[in-house]
Short mmCIF file of C-alpha atoms in Angstrom, two decimals:
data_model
loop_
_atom_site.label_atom_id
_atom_site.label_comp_id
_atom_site.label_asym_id
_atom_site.label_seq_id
_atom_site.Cartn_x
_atom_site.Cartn_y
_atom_site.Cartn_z
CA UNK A 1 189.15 -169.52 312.18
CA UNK A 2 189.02 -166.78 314.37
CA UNK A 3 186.60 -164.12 314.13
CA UNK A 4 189.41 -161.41 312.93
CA UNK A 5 188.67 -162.93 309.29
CA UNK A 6 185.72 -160.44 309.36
CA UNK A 7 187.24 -157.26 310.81
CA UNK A 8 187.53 -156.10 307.27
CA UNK A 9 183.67 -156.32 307.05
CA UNK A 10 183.12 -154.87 309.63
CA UNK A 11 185.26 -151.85 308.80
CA UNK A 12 183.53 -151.85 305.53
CA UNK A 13 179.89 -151.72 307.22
CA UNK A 14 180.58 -148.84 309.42
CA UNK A 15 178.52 -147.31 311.98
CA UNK A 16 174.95 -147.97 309.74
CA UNK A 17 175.59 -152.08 311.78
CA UNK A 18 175.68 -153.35 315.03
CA UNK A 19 178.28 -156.18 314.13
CA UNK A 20 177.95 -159.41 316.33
CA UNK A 21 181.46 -161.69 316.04
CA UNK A 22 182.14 -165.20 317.20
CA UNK A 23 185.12 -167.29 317.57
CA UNK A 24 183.62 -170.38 318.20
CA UNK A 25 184.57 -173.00 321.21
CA UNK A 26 187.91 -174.94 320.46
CA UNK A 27 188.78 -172.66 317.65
CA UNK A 28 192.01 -170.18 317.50
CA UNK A 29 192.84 -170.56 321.24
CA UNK A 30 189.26 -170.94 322.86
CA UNK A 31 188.50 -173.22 325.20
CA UNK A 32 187.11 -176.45 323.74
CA UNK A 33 183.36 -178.04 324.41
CA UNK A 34 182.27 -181.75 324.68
CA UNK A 35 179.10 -181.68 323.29
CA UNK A 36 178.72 -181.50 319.63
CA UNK A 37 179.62 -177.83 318.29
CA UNK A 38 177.41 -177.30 315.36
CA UNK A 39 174.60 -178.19 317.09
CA UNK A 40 175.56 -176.34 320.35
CA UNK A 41 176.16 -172.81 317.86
CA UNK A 42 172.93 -173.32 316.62
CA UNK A 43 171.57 -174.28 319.93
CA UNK A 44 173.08 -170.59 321.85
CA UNK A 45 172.84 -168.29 318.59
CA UNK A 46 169.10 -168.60 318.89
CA UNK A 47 169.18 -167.85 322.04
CA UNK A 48 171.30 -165.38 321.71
CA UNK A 49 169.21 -164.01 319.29
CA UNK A 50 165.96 -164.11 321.60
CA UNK A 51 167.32 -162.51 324.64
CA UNK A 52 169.01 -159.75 323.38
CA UNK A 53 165.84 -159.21 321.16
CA UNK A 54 167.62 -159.00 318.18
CA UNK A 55 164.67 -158.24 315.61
CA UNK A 56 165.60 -160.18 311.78
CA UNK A 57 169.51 -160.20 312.26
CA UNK A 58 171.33 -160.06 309.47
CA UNK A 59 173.05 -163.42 309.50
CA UNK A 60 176.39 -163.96 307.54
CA UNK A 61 178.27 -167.07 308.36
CA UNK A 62 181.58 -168.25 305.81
CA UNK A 63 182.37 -172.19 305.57
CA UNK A 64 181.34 -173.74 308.63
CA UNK A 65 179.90 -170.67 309.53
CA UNK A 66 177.91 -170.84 306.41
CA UNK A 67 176.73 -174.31 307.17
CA UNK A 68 175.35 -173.37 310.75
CA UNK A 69 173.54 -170.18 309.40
CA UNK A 70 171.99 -172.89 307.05
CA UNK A 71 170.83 -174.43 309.75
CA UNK A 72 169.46 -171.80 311.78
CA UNK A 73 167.58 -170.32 308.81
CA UNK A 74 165.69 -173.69 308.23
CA UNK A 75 165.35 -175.01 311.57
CA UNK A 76 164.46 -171.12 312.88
CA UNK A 77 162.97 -168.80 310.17
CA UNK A 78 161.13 -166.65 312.20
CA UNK A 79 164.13 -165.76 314.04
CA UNK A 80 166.52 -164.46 310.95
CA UNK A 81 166.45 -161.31 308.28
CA UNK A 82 168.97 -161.74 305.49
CA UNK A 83 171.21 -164.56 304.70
CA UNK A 84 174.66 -164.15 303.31
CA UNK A 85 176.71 -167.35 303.00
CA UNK A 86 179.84 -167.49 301.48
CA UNK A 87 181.36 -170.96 299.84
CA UNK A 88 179.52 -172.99 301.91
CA UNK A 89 176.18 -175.79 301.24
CA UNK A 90 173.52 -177.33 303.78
CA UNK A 91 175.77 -180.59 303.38
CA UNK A 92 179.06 -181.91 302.36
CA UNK A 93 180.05 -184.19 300.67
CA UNK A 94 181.54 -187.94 302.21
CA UNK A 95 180.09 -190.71 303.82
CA UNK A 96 180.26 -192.20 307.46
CA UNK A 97 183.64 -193.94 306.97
CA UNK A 98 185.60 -190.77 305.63
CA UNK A 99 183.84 -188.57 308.37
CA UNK A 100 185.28 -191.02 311.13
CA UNK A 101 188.70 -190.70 309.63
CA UNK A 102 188.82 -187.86 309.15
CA UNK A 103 187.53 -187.17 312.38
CA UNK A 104 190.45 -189.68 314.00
CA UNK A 105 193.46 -187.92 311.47
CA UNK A 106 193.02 -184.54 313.41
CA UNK A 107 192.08 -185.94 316.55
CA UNK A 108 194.86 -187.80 316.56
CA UNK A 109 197.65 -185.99 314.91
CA UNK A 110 200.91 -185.18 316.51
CA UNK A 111 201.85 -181.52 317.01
CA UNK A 112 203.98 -181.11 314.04
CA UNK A 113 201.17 -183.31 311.77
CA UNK A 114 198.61 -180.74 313.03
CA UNK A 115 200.01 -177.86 312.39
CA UNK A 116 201.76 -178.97 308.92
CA UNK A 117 198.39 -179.49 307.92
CA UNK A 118 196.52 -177.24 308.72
CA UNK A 119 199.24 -174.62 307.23
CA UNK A 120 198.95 -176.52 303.90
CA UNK A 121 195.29 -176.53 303.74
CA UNK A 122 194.54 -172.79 304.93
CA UNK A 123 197.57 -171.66 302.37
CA UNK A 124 195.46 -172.64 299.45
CA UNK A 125 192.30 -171.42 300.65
CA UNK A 126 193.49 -167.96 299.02
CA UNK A 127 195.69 -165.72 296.79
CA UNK A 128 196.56 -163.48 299.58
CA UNK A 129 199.04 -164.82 301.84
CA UNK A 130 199.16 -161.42 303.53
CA UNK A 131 196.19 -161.57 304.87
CA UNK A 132 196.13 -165.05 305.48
CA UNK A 133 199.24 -165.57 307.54
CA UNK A 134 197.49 -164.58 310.83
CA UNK A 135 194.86 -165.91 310.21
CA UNK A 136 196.72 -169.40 309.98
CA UNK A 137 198.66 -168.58 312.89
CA UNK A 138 195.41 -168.52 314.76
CA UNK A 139 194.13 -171.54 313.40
CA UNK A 140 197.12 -173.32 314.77
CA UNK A 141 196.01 -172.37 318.18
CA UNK A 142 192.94 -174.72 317.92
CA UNK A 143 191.80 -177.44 319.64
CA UNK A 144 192.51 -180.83 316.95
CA UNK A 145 189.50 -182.82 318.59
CA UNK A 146 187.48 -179.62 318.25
CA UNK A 147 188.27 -180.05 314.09
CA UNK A 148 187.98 -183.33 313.58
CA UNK A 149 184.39 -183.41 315.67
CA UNK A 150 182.80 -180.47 313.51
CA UNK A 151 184.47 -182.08 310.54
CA UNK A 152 182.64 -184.68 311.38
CA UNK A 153 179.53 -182.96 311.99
CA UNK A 154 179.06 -181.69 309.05
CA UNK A 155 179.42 -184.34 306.98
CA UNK A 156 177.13 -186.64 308.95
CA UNK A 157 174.40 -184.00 309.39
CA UNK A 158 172.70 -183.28 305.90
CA UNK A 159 170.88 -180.25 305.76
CA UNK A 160 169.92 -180.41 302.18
CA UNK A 161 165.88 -180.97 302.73
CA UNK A 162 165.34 -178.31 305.42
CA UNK A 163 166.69 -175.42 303.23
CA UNK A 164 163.23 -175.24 301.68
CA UNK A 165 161.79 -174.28 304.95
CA UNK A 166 164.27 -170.83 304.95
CA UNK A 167 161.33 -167.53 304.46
CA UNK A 168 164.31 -164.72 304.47
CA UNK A 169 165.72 -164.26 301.69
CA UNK A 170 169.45 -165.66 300.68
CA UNK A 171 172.72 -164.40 299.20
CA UNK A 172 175.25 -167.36 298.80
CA UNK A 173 178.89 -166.18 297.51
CA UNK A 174 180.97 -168.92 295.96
CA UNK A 175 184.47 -169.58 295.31
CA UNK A 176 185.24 -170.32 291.73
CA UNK A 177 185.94 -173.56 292.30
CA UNK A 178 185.10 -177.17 292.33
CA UNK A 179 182.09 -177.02 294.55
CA UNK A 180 180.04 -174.42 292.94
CA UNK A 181 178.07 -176.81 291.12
CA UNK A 182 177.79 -179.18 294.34
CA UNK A 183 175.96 -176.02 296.06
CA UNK A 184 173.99 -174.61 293.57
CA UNK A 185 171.95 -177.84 293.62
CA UNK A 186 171.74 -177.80 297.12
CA UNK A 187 170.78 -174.52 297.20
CA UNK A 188 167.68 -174.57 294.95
CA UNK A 189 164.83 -175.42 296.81
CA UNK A 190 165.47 -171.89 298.78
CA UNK A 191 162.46 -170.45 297.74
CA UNK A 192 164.41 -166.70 298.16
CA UNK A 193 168.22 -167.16 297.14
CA UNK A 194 170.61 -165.79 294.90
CA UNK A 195 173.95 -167.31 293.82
CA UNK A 196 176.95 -165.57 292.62
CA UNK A 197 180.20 -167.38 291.93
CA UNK A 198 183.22 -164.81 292.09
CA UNK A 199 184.85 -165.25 289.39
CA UNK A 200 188.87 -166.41 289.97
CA UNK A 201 188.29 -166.83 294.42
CA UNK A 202 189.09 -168.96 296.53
CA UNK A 203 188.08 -170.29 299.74
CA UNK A 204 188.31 -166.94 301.09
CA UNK A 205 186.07 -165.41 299.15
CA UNK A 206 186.08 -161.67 300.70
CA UNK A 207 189.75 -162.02 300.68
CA UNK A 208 190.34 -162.73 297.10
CA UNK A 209 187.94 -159.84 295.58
CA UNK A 210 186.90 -157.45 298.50
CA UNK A 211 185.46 -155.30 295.88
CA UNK A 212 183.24 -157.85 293.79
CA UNK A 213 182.07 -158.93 297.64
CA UNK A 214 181.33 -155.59 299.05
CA UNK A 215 179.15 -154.50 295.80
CA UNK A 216 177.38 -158.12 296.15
CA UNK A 217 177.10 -157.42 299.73
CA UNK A 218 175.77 -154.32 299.18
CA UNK A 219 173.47 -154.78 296.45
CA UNK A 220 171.92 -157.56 298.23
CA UNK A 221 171.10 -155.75 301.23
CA UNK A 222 169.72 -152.57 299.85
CA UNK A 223 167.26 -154.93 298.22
CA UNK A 224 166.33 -156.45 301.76
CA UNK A 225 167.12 -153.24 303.70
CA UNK A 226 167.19 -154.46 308.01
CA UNK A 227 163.77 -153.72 309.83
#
């Protein structure tokens, strides 16, 4: 996705943030990487972090985002303030065989394939088509090997033991969905966290109930205000 999907957030936040927003290599139109992308976010968001001596960011990271700011909380806590995740676990679900075909059905897909599919699985990621169209439009743009690697990724890389290690504390907001259950056992050895599931969402969580976001959003940080 591209990183329009928070400009909403943003707006919401105000002036009282400095708001940091990726698009990440190969996705919506960006130029692709060969190594590994999860591990290469992970790798330059800490550094980012570090040289622009960012003191406890606030780190908020949705689906794969979610997943990598998993994985910067355990593998870095000294480096992060508050966590928000949205519909995403330290792991998913799948084994080496379905994360190699999977990886090999996108890398491999024809134009028309691609695009079919990845129209069909972003359309049900919400009940707002409005705001989704452009965001699909964008997704369109991206590289296929770039989704089928970090596809990949994150099933192969299981993150589910290092959450334990996170200090900051952790706001995860789920879809109401299939995988709530999935995450809130992955979640629990978080020694900070909080779980809400939104009740009738999505995928796209902040689309699908802006308001029931925003108040969790902003509950959760006036309880862990930035230092």
């Amino acid at each position: 996705c591209p990183g329009s999907v928070w400009d909403e957030m943003v707006a919401h936040l105000g002036d009282d943030y400095e708001s940091h927003v990726l698009t990440l290599a190969g996705f919506a139109g960006n130029e692709p990487i060969s190594e590994p992308l999860s591990a290469a976010v992970r790798r330059d968001l800490t550094r980012y972090i570090r040289s622009r001596n960012l003191h406890d960011p606030i780190i908020v990271g949705h689906s794969m985002g979610g997943f990598i700011a998993y994985w910067i909380a355990s593998y870095h806590p000294e480096l992060v303030g508050p966590v928000i995740i949205v519909d995403a676990g330290p792991a998913l679900s799948g084994d080496i065989d379905e994360a190699k075909a999977l990886r090999s059905r996108w890398k491999n897909a024809s134009d028309d394939e691609f695009t079919g599919g990845m129209r069909a699985a972003f359309t049900g990621m919400t009940s707002e088509p409005r705001k989704m169209a452009p965001v699909i439009e964008a997704v369109t743009r991206s590289d296929r090997r770039s989704i089928g690697n970090a596809i990949y990724e994150m099933i192969t890389t299981d993150l589910t033991d290092h959450v334990k290690e996170i200090t900051a504390p952790v706001l995860i907001l789920a879809a109401d969905g299939p995988y709530q259950q999935r995450i809130r056992a992955q979640v629990e050895t978080i020694p900070d966290h909080q779980m809400i599931v939104l009740p009738r969402t999505h995928h796209f969580v902040m689309y699908d109930d802006p308001d029931g976001f925003y108040k969790a959003v902003e509950r959760f940080l006036e309880a862990h205000p930035a230092t």
